[in-house]
Tab-separated table of C-alpha atoms in Angstrom:
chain	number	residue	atom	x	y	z
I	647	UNK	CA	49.483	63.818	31.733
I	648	UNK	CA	51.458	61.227	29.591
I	649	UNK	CA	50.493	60.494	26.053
I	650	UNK	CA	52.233	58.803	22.789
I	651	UNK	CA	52.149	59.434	19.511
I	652	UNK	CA	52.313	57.607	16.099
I	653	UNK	CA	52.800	59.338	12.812
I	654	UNK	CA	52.159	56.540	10.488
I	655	UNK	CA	49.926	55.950	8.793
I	656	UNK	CA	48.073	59.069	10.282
I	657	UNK	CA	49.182	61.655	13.288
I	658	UNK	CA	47.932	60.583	16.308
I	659	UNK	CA	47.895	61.617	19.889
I	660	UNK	CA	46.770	59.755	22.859
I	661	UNK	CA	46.312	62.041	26.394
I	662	UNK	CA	45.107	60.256	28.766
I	663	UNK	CA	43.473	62.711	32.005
I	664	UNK	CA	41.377	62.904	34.997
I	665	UNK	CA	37.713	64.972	34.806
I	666	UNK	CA	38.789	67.499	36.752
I	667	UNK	CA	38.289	71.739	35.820
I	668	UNK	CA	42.754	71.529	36.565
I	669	UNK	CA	42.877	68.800	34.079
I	670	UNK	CA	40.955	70.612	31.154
I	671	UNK	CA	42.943	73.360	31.117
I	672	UNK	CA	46.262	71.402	31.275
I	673	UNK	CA	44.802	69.121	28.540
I	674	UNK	CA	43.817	72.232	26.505
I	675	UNK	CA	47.175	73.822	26.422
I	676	UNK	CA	48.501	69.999	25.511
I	677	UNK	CA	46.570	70.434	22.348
I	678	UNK	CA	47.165	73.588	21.408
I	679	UNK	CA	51.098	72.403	21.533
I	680	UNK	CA	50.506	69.035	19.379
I	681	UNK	CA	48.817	70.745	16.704
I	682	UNK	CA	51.809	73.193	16.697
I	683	UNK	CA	54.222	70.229	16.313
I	684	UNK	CA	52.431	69.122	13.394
I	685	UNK	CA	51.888	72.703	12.292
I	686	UNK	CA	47.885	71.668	11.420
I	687	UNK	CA	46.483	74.101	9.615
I	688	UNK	CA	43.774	74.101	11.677
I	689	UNK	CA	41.381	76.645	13.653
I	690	UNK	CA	43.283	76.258	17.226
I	691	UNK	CA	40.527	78.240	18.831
I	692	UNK	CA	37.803	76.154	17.744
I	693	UNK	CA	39.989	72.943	18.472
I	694	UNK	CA	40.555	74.508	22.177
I	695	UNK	CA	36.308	75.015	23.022
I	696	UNK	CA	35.979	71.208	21.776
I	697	UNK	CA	38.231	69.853	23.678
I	698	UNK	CA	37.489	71.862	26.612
I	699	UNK	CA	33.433	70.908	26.285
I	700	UNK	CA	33.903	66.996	25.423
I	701	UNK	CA	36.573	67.423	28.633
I	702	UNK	CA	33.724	69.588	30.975
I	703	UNK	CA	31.206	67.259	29.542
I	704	UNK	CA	32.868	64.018	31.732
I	705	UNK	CA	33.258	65.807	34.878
I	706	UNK	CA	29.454	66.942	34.350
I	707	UNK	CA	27.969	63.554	33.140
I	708	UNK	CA	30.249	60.617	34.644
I	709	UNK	CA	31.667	62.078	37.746
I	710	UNK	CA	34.976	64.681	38.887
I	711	UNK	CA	37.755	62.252	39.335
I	712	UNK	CA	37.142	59.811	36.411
I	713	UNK	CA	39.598	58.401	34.172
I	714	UNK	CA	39.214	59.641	30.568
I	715	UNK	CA	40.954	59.688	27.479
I	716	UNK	CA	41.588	62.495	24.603
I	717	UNK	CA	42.272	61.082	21.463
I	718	UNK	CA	43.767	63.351	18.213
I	719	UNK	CA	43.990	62.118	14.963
I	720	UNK	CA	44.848	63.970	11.629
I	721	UNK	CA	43.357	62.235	9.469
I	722	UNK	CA	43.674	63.693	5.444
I	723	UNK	CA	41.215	67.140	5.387
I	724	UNK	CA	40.267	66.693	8.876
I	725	UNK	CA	40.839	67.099	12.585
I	726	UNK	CA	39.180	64.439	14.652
I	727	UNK	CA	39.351	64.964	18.634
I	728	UNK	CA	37.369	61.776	21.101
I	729	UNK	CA	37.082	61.802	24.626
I	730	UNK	CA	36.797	58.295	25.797
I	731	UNK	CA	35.655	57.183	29.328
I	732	UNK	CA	34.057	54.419	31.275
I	733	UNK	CA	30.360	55.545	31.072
I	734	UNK	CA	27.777	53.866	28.846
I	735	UNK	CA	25.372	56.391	28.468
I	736	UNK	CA	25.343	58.635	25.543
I	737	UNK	CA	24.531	62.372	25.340
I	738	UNK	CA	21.749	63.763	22.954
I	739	UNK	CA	20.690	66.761	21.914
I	740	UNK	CA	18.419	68.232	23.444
I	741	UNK	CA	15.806	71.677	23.212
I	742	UNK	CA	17.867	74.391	25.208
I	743	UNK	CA	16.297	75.903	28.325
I	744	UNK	CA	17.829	79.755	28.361
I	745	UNK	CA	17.588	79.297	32.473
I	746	UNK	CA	19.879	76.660	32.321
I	747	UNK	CA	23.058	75.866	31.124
I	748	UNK	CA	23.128	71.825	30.492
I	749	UNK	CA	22.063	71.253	27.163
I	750	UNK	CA	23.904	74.180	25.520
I	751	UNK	CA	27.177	72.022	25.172
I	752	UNK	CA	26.281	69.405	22.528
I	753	UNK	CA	24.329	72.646	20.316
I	754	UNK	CA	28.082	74.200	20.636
I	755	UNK	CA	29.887	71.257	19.127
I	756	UNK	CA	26.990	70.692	16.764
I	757	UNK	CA	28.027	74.036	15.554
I	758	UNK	CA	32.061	74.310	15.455
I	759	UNK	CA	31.938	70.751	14.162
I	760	UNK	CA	31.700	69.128	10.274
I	761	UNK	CA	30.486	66.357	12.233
I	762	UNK	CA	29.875	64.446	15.685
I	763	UNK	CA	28.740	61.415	17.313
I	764	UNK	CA	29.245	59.128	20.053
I	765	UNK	CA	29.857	55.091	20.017
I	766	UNK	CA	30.112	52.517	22.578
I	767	UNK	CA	33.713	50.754	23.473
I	768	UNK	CA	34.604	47.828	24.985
I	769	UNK	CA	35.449	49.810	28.405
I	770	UNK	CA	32.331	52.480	27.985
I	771	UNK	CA	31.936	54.819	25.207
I	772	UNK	CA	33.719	57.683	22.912
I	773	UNK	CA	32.703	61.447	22.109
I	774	UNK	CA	33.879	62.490	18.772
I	775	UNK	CA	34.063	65.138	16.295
I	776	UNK	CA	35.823	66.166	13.553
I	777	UNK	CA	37.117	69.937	12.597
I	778	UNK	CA	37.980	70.903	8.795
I	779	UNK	CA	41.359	71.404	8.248
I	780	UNK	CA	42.206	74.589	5.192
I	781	UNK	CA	41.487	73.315	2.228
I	782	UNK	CA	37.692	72.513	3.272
I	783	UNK	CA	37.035	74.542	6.116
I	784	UNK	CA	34.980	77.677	3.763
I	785	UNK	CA	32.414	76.140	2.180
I	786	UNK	CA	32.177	73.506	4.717
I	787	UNK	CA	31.742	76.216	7.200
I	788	UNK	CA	28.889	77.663	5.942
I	789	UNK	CA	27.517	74.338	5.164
I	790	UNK	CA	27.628	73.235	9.059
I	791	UNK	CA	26.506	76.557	10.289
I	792	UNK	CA	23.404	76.872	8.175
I	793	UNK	CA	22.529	73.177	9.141
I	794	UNK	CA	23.647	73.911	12.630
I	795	UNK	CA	21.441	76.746	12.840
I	796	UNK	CA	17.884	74.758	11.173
I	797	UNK	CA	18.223	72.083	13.822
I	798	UNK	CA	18.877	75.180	16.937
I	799	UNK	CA	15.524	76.643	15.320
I	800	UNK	CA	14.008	73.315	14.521
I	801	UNK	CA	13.728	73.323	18.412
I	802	UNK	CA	10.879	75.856	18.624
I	803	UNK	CA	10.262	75.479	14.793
I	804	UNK	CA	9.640	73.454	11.919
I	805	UNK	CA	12.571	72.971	9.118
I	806	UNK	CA	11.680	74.728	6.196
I	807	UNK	CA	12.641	78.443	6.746
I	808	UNK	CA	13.384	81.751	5.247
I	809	UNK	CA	16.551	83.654	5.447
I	810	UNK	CA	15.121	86.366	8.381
I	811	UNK	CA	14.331	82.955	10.581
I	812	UNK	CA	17.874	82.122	9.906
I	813	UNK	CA	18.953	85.651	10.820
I	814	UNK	CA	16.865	85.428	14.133
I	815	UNK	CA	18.212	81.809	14.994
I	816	UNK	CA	22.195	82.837	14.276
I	817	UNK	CA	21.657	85.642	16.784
I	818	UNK	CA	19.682	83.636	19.401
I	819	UNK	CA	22.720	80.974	19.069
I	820	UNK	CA	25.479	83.704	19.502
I	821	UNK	CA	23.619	85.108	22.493
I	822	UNK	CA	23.208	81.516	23.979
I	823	UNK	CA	27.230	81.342	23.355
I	824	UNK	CA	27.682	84.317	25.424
I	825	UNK	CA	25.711	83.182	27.977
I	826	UNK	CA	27.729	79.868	28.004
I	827	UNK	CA	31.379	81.673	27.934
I	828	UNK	CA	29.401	83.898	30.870
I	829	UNK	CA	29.014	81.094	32.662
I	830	UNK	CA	32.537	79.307	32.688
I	831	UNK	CA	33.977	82.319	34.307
I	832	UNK	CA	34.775	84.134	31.132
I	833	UNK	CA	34.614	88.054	29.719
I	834	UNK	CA	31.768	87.808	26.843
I	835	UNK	CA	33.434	90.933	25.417
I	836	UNK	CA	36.946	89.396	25.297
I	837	UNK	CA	35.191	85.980	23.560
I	838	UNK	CA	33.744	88.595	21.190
I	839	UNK	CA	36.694	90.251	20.641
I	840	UNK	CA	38.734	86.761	20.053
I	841	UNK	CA	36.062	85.884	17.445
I	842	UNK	CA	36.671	88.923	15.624
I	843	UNK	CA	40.308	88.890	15.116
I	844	UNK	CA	40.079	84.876	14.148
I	845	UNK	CA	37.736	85.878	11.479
I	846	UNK	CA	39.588	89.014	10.042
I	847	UNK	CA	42.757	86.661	10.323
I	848	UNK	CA	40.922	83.839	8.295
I	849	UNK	CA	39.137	86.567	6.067
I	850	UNK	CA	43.216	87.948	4.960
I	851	UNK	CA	44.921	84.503	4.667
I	852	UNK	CA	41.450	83.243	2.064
């Protein structure tokens, strides 16, 4: 999987790959080890579950086999990760149906992202999103997840709503997560547990 990079006037990384389950995980572990050489001070688990759903999400939606790009860019306070391939059509979000699993993976970036959004290209179109490097990432955090979780309930609800709603839709979203890492062949307990100890290790460095 060959890729360049520039460091001026930003850090950038361009990883090409083919939409293929193989292919995410290589690509994966290719991030993890660029945002080590630039020693980001970034949330490595959070970049690894975008990359791996904008990855999944071209297998899924354009075809196993296609040619694809994964683009990283520091850019100032932020992290910004697109997946560019030859497809014109653009996801959406969309209500999530518990008995299935499509649908659940734009909610997920919706949620680990500051933002998101998709554009057309000359050869087809680009997936984006952006993660908040250290000196944002708190407040921004609880920003994103509290908007994050009024659209999830605005699903089955309307937007105005009390604290216990918000209660009620961060659990529904956490059980949907489960339900997600079930379903890619992972141990819920073990995402759990991973969750923990990047919070408690975030909680002592604040």
């Amino acid at each position: 999987m060959p890729g360049y990079e520039v460091t001026e006037p930003r850090l950038r990384c361009v990883l090409p790959f083919e939409a293929a389950p193989a292919e995410v995980r290589l690509l994966r572990k290719a991030v993890v080890r660029q945002l080590d050489r630039w020693n980001a001070p970034v949330a490595v688990d959070e970049a690894e579950l975008l990359v791996t759903e904008l990855a999944t999400n071209v297998v899924k939606h354009v075809g196993e086999g296609a040619s694809a790009t994964l683009i990283l860019e520091w850019r100032g306070e932020r992290l910004r990760l697109e997946v560019h391939d030859r497809s014109t059509v653009s996801p959406s979000l969309r209500p999530v149906d518990c008995e299935q699993e499509c649908g659940r993976g734009l909610h997920l970036l919706a949620s680990l992202a500051v933002d998101w959004g998709t554009l057309l290209t000359a050869a087809g179109k680009a997936v984006w999103c952006e993660i908040a490097l250290s000196a944002e990432r708190g407040c921004r955090r609880v920003e994103r997840v509290t908007g994050a979780l009024e659209a999830y309930q605005g699903t089955r609800g309307g937007p105005n709503l009390r604290a216990r709603e918000l209660e009620e839709s961060a659990i529904e979203l956490m059980a949907d997560l489960l339900h997600w890492t079930a379903a890619r062949g992972h141990d819920p307990d073990d995402f759990l547990d991973r969750v923990q100890m990047h919070y408690e290790a975030e909680a002592s460095a604040a």
